[in-house]
Short mmCIF file of C-alpha atoms in Angstrom, two decimals:
data_model
loop_
_atom_site.label_atom_id
_atom_site.label_comp_id
_atom_site.label_asym_id
_atom_site.label_seq_id
_atom_site.Cartn_x
_atom_site.Cartn_y
_atom_site.Cartn_z
CA UNK A 1 -9.02 36.82 -5.67
CA UNK A 2 -6.53 33.98 -5.44
CA UNK A 3 -7.09 31.39 -2.74
CA UNK A 4 -4.42 31.45 -0.05
CA UNK A 5 -2.65 28.31 1.21
CA UNK A 6 -0.53 28.25 4.37
CA UNK A 7 2.30 25.71 3.99
CA UNK A 8 3.81 24.56 7.30
CA UNK A 9 6.98 22.50 7.57
CA UNK A 10 10.32 22.77 9.38
CA UNK A 11 12.01 21.43 6.24
CA UNK A 12 12.94 24.15 3.76
CA UNK A 13 13.25 21.41 1.14
CA UNK A 14 9.61 20.45 1.57
CA UNK A 15 8.37 24.04 1.58
CA UNK A 16 10.33 24.76 -1.59
CA UNK A 17 8.91 21.69 -3.33
CA UNK A 18 5.30 22.31 -2.26
CA UNK A 19 5.48 25.96 -3.25
CA UNK A 20 6.94 25.12 -6.66
CA UNK A 21 4.23 22.54 -7.38
CA UNK A 22 1.41 24.88 -6.35
CA UNK A 23 2.82 27.88 -8.21
CA UNK A 24 3.18 25.89 -11.42
CA UNK A 25 -0.07 23.96 -11.29
CA UNK A 26 -2.50 26.31 -9.54
CA UNK A 27 -3.08 30.01 -9.02
CA UNK A 28 -3.14 29.72 -5.23
CA UNK A 29 -1.14 32.19 -3.22
CA UNK A 30 1.33 30.51 -0.83
CA UNK A 31 2.48 31.70 2.58
CA UNK A 32 4.78 29.63 4.80
CA UNK A 33 5.49 28.84 8.45
CA UNK A 34 8.25 26.71 9.93
CA UNK A 35 6.58 25.07 12.95
CA UNK A 36 3.23 24.73 14.71
CA UNK A 37 3.51 27.89 16.82
CA UNK A 38 4.58 29.95 13.85
CA UNK A 39 1.70 28.43 11.88
CA UNK A 40 -0.93 29.55 14.38
CA UNK A 41 0.24 33.16 14.42
CA UNK A 42 0.61 33.22 10.64
CA UNK A 43 -2.84 31.69 10.18
CA UNK A 44 -4.49 34.27 12.43
CA UNK A 45 -2.89 37.12 10.49
CA UNK A 46 -3.11 35.68 6.97
CA UNK A 47 -6.53 33.98 7.22
CA UNK A 48 -5.61 31.24 4.71
CA UNK A 49 -8.25 29.32 2.77
CA UNK A 50 -6.43 26.05 3.56
CA UNK A 51 -3.57 24.87 5.76
CA UNK A 52 -1.17 22.14 4.57
CA UNK A 53 0.85 21.15 7.63
CA UNK A 54 3.57 18.67 8.53
CA UNK A 55 3.09 16.62 11.71
CA UNK A 56 6.61 16.23 13.13
CA UNK A 57 8.02 19.70 13.82
CA UNK A 58 10.01 21.40 16.60
CA UNK A 59 8.35 23.66 19.23
CA UNK A 60 4.82 22.46 18.37
CA UNK A 61 3.80 19.48 16.26
CA UNK A 62 1.07 19.43 13.64
CA UNK A 63 -1.52 17.62 15.80
CA UNK A 64 -1.24 20.21 18.57
CA UNK A 65 -1.24 23.13 16.14
CA UNK A 66 -4.33 21.69 14.47
CA UNK A 67 -6.14 21.42 17.82
CA UNK A 68 -5.25 25.01 18.72
CA UNK A 69 -6.32 26.32 15.34
CA UNK A 70 -9.72 24.75 15.87
CA UNK A 71 -10.15 26.84 19.02
CA UNK A 72 -9.59 30.07 17.07
CA UNK A 73 -12.95 31.26 15.77
CA UNK A 74 -11.43 32.57 12.53
CA UNK A 75 -9.81 29.18 11.80
CA UNK A 76 -12.40 26.75 13.13
CA UNK A 77 -13.70 25.91 9.65
CA UNK A 78 -10.50 26.33 7.63
CA UNK A 79 -9.59 23.04 5.90
CA UNK A 80 -6.43 21.57 7.44
CA UNK A 81 -4.52 18.82 5.65
CA UNK A 82 -1.79 17.07 7.59
CA UNK A 83 1.34 15.76 5.88
CA UNK A 84 2.54 12.56 7.52
CA UNK A 85 5.31 10.07 6.99
CA UNK A 86 3.00 7.32 8.22
CA UNK A 87 -0.21 6.06 6.69
CA UNK A 88 -1.02 3.66 9.53
CA UNK A 89 -4.61 3.66 10.75
CA UNK A 90 -3.93 4.77 14.33
CA UNK A 91 -1.72 7.62 13.16
CA UNK A 92 -4.35 8.83 10.71
CA UNK A 93 -7.00 8.53 13.43
CA UNK A 94 -4.89 10.73 15.72
CA UNK A 95 -4.80 13.30 12.94
CA UNK A 96 -8.57 13.34 12.52
CA UNK A 97 -9.04 13.58 16.30
CA UNK A 98 -6.87 16.68 16.31
CA UNK A 99 -9.38 18.25 13.94
CA UNK A 100 -7.76 17.89 10.52
CA UNK A 101 -9.93 17.41 7.43
CA UNK A 102 -7.60 15.19 5.46
CA UNK A 103 -4.07 13.86 5.25
CA UNK A 104 -1.45 13.13 2.63
CA UNK A 105 1.66 10.98 3.06
CA UNK A 106 5.28 11.81 2.37
CA UNK A 107 6.93 11.70 -0.06
CA UNK A 108 4.34 13.97 -1.63
CA UNK A 109 3.06 13.08 -5.08
CA UNK A 110 2.46 16.24 -7.14
CA UNK A 111 -0.73 14.96 -8.75
CA UNK A 112 -2.24 13.83 -5.46
CA UNK A 113 -1.38 17.13 -3.80
CA UNK A 114 -2.93 19.28 -6.52
CA UNK A 115 -6.03 17.06 -6.77
CA UNK A 116 -6.54 17.08 -3.01
CA UNK A 117 -6.19 20.84 -2.68
CA UNK A 118 -8.51 21.44 -5.64
CA UNK A 119 -11.12 19.26 -3.98
CA UNK A 120 -11.24 21.82 -1.16
CA UNK A 121 -10.47 25.06 -2.99
CA UNK A 122 -11.59 24.46 -6.54
CA UNK A 123 -9.63 25.51 -9.60
CA UNK B 1 -9.67 11.03 -0.10
CA UNK B 2 -10.00 8.80 -3.14
CA UNK B 3 -8.13 10.12 -6.18
CA UNK B 4 -9.89 9.43 -9.47
CA UNK B 5 -7.97 8.46 -12.60
CA UNK B 6 -10.43 9.01 -15.43
CA UNK B 7 -9.02 9.21 -19.00
CA UNK B 8 -9.91 12.91 -19.14
CA UNK B 9 -7.53 13.54 -16.28
CA UNK B 10 -4.61 11.62 -17.74
CA UNK B 11 -2.94 14.69 -19.28
CA UNK B 12 -3.35 16.65 -16.08
CA UNK B 13 -2.01 13.75 -14.09
CA UNK B 14 1.14 13.35 -16.15
CA UNK B 15 1.74 17.10 -16.13
CA UNK B 16 1.26 17.33 -12.39
CA UNK B 17 3.52 14.32 -11.91
CA UNK B 18 6.19 15.90 -14.10
CA UNK B 19 5.94 19.19 -12.24
CA UNK B 20 6.03 17.33 -8.93
CA UNK B 21 9.12 15.39 -9.96
CA UNK B 22 10.86 18.51 -11.24
CA UNK B 23 10.04 20.28 -8.00
CA UNK B 24 11.60 17.49 -5.96
CA UNK B 25 14.81 17.45 -7.99
CA UNK B 26 15.02 21.26 -7.93
CA UNK B 27 14.38 21.46 -4.18
CA UNK B 28 17.03 18.81 -3.48
CA UNK B 29 19.63 20.63 -5.57
CA UNK B 30 18.94 24.06 -4.09
CA UNK B 31 18.88 22.72 -0.52
CA UNK B 32 22.28 21.06 -0.93
CA UNK B 33 23.84 23.99 -2.77
CA UNK B 34 22.65 26.41 -0.08
CA UNK B 35 23.94 24.33 2.84
CA UNK B 36 25.94 26.73 4.99
CA UNK B 37 28.30 24.21 6.56
CA UNK B 38 28.94 20.50 6.99
CA UNK B 39 26.28 19.99 9.67
CA UNK B 40 23.70 21.74 7.51
CA UNK B 41 24.70 19.62 4.50
CA UNK B 42 24.21 16.44 6.56
CA UNK B 43 20.83 17.77 7.69
CA UNK B 44 19.99 18.42 4.04
CA UNK B 45 20.71 14.77 3.24
CA UNK B 46 18.36 13.70 6.05
CA UNK B 47 15.66 16.09 4.83
CA UNK B 48 15.93 14.96 1.23
CA UNK B 49 15.87 11.27 2.19
CA UNK B 50 12.84 11.71 4.46
CA UNK B 51 10.77 14.25 2.58
CA UNK B 52 11.55 13.61 -1.07
CA UNK B 53 12.56 9.94 -1.32
CA UNK B 54 10.77 8.35 1.62
CA UNK B 55 13.15 6.92 4.18
CA UNK B 56 14.11 7.95 7.68
CA UNK B 57 17.01 5.51 7.81
CA UNK B 58 20.10 6.95 6.20
CA UNK B 59 23.85 6.75 6.71
CA UNK B 60 26.98 8.27 5.22
CA UNK B 61 30.10 6.12 5.01
CA UNK B 62 33.48 7.60 4.19
CA UNK B 63 35.92 5.78 1.95
CA UNK B 64 39.42 5.17 3.31
CA UNK B 65 42.53 6.16 1.39
CA UNK B 66 43.16 2.61 0.16
CA UNK B 67 39.53 2.33 -0.95
CA UNK B 68 39.33 -1.00 0.80
CA UNK B 69 36.77 -0.13 3.45
CA UNK B 70 34.02 2.31 4.27
CA UNK B 71 33.53 3.53 7.81
CA UNK B 72 30.40 5.00 9.28
CA UNK B 73 30.70 8.79 9.41
CA UNK B 74 27.12 9.89 10.18
CA UNK B 75 23.73 8.24 10.45
CA UNK B 76 20.09 8.88 11.21
CA UNK B 77 17.44 6.36 12.22
CA UNK B 78 19.68 3.27 12.30
CA UNK B 79 21.71 1.51 14.97
CA UNK B 80 25.26 2.79 14.32
CA UNK B 81 26.76 -0.19 16.14
CA UNK B 82 25.39 -2.53 13.50
CA UNK B 83 26.96 -0.65 10.61
CA UNK B 84 30.30 0.69 11.71
CA UNK B 85 32.44 -0.70 8.88
CA UNK B 86 31.88 -2.09 5.37
CA UNK B 87 34.66 -4.04 3.71
CA UNK B 88 34.76 -3.60 -0.04
CA UNK B 89 36.07 -7.14 -0.67
CA UNK B 90 33.02 -8.58 1.11
CA UNK B 91 30.53 -6.39 -0.73
CA UNK B 92 30.87 -6.71 -4.52
CA UNK B 93 28.24 -3.97 -5.07
CA UNK B 94 30.49 -1.47 -3.35
CA UNK B 95 33.04 -1.80 -6.16
CA UNK B 96 30.43 -0.53 -8.58
CA UNK B 97 29.55 2.33 -6.25
CA UNK B 98 33.21 3.24 -5.85
CA UNK B 99 33.46 3.45 -9.63
CA UNK B 100 30.99 6.34 -9.33
CA UNK B 101 27.71 4.61 -10.18
CA UNK B 102 24.79 4.36 -7.75
CA UNK B 103 23.22 0.97 -7.09
CA UNK B 104 19.52 0.50 -6.40
CA UNK B 105 17.36 -2.30 -5.14
CA UNK B 106 14.86 -2.81 -7.89
CA UNK B 107 11.16 -2.42 -7.22
CA UNK B 108 9.74 -4.98 -4.79
CA UNK B 109 12.96 -6.98 -4.95
CA UNK B 110 13.97 -8.99 -1.91
CA UNK B 111 17.58 -8.84 -2.97
CA UNK B 112 19.92 -7.36 -0.37
CA UNK B 113 22.56 -4.93 -1.53
CA UNK B 114 24.70 -5.36 1.55
CA UNK B 115 25.38 -8.16 4.01
CA UNK B 116 23.11 -6.71 6.64
CA UNK B 117 19.80 -7.59 8.27
CA UNK B 118 18.45 -4.17 7.35
CA UNK B 119 17.25 -3.92 3.75
CA UNK B 120 19.29 -1.41 1.76
CA UNK B 121 17.50 0.40 -1.07
CA UNK B 122 20.24 2.60 -2.49
CA UNK B 123 23.99 3.04 -2.41
CA UNK B 124 24.93 6.50 -3.68
CA UNK B 125 28.51 7.61 -4.27
CA UNK B 126 29.29 11.16 -3.14
CA UNK B 127 31.56 12.63 -5.77
CA UNK B 128 34.26 15.16 -5.03
CA UNK B 129 36.11 16.33 -8.15
CA UNK B 130 34.53 13.43 -9.99
CA UNK B 131 35.81 10.81 -7.57
CA UNK B 132 33.74 9.04 -4.89
CA UNK B 133 34.94 9.84 -1.39
CA UNK B 134 31.85 8.70 0.50
CA UNK B 135 28.73 6.60 0.06
CA UNK B 136 25.20 7.54 1.14
CA UNK B 137 23.20 4.46 2.12
CA UNK B 138 19.41 4.53 2.15
CA UNK B 139 17.98 1.72 4.27
CA UNK B 140 14.27 0.87 4.67
CA UNK B 141 11.70 2.98 2.83
CA UNK B 142 8.41 4.03 4.43
CA UNK B 143 5.97 1.08 4.54
CA UNK B 144 3.59 2.78 2.08
CA UNK B 145 6.38 3.30 -0.46
CA UNK B 146 6.70 0.39 -2.90
CA UNK B 147 10.25 0.98 -4.05
CA UNK B 148 12.77 3.35 -5.58
CA UNK B 149 11.10 5.22 -8.47
CA UNK B 150 12.65 7.00 -11.47
CA UNK B 151 12.39 10.41 -9.78
CA UNK B 152 14.14 8.98 -6.71
CA UNK B 153 17.03 7.96 -8.94
CA UNK B 154 17.26 11.52 -10.23
CA UNK B 155 17.30 12.85 -6.66
CA UNK B 156 20.03 10.33 -5.85
CA UNK B 157 21.98 11.78 -8.78
CA UNK B 158 21.68 15.21 -7.17
CA UNK B 159 22.89 13.75 -3.85
CA UNK B 160 25.81 12.19 -5.68
CA UNK B 161 26.89 15.44 -7.32
CA UNK B 162 25.95 18.11 -4.75
CA UNK B 163 26.55 16.59 -1.30
CA UNK B 164 30.34 16.94 -1.12
CA UNK B 165 30.18 19.61 1.59
CA UNK B 166 28.70 16.97 3.91
CA UNK B 167 31.82 14.82 3.79
CA UNK B 168 34.72 17.28 3.67
CA UNK B 169 37.59 16.76 4.21
CA UNK B 170 37.44 13.92 1.73
CA UNK B 171 39.83 11.36 3.31
CA UNK B 172 40.47 11.32 7.01
CA UNK B 173 41.64 7.72 7.45
#
């Protein structure tokens, strides 16, 4: 069965790009959400194998969504990768404190994205 | 996570890079073409600049009828008071942009494209019926981004050809 990835971003441009990269370079199934609140409800229903989530979003940001996902028993061990525009140390630290497993910076590099996801999900 | 670059992975890397670049160009084009109105088209420009190129400082200047000056029409992430008007006679690079060709700051260059304290990385003409009626200016890139890359230039080409809805009507001065 194909591994399922939940892509979370308020930018349709980013979702389109991520989905296209993953569909062409992997056999992962993609589902999407447009903000942190939407992501939590989608994650509970879809039970993804990995969550790739933007940080800056309306209604609920990625840090908060990550923290809340960790309180859900079904999502407590799901790998969460945050997508940030900043690679500064304190910003990355805030991401790890929210419970994420890893981070990747924008603009996303296709090779880095695929390599990172494969390191968690395999081929 | 540390990304390895062993020779065995070189083919995969170039393929993934190519797919990644194609995805960016495709997403930029579709986003602009599907913009429902002017506000959405301007939002698309902000999204493309931030998510695909790597800058959260962007402005759109409209060209006046005489093509002698550009006035600030819309901006995001910059101080609009610092960049309200650009005079073409004071900015030789703008002549090239107004001929329809984008201008880029080359990788790691300290050269300034405009007479401004804020580094400018790209000047992109917005073409309407083949003629530039506005200029998109990309200011500082994210600190972790070294410079404008070939794929960024392709995305700028998409902005040049598909962003006309963001600046209609063409001349309003």
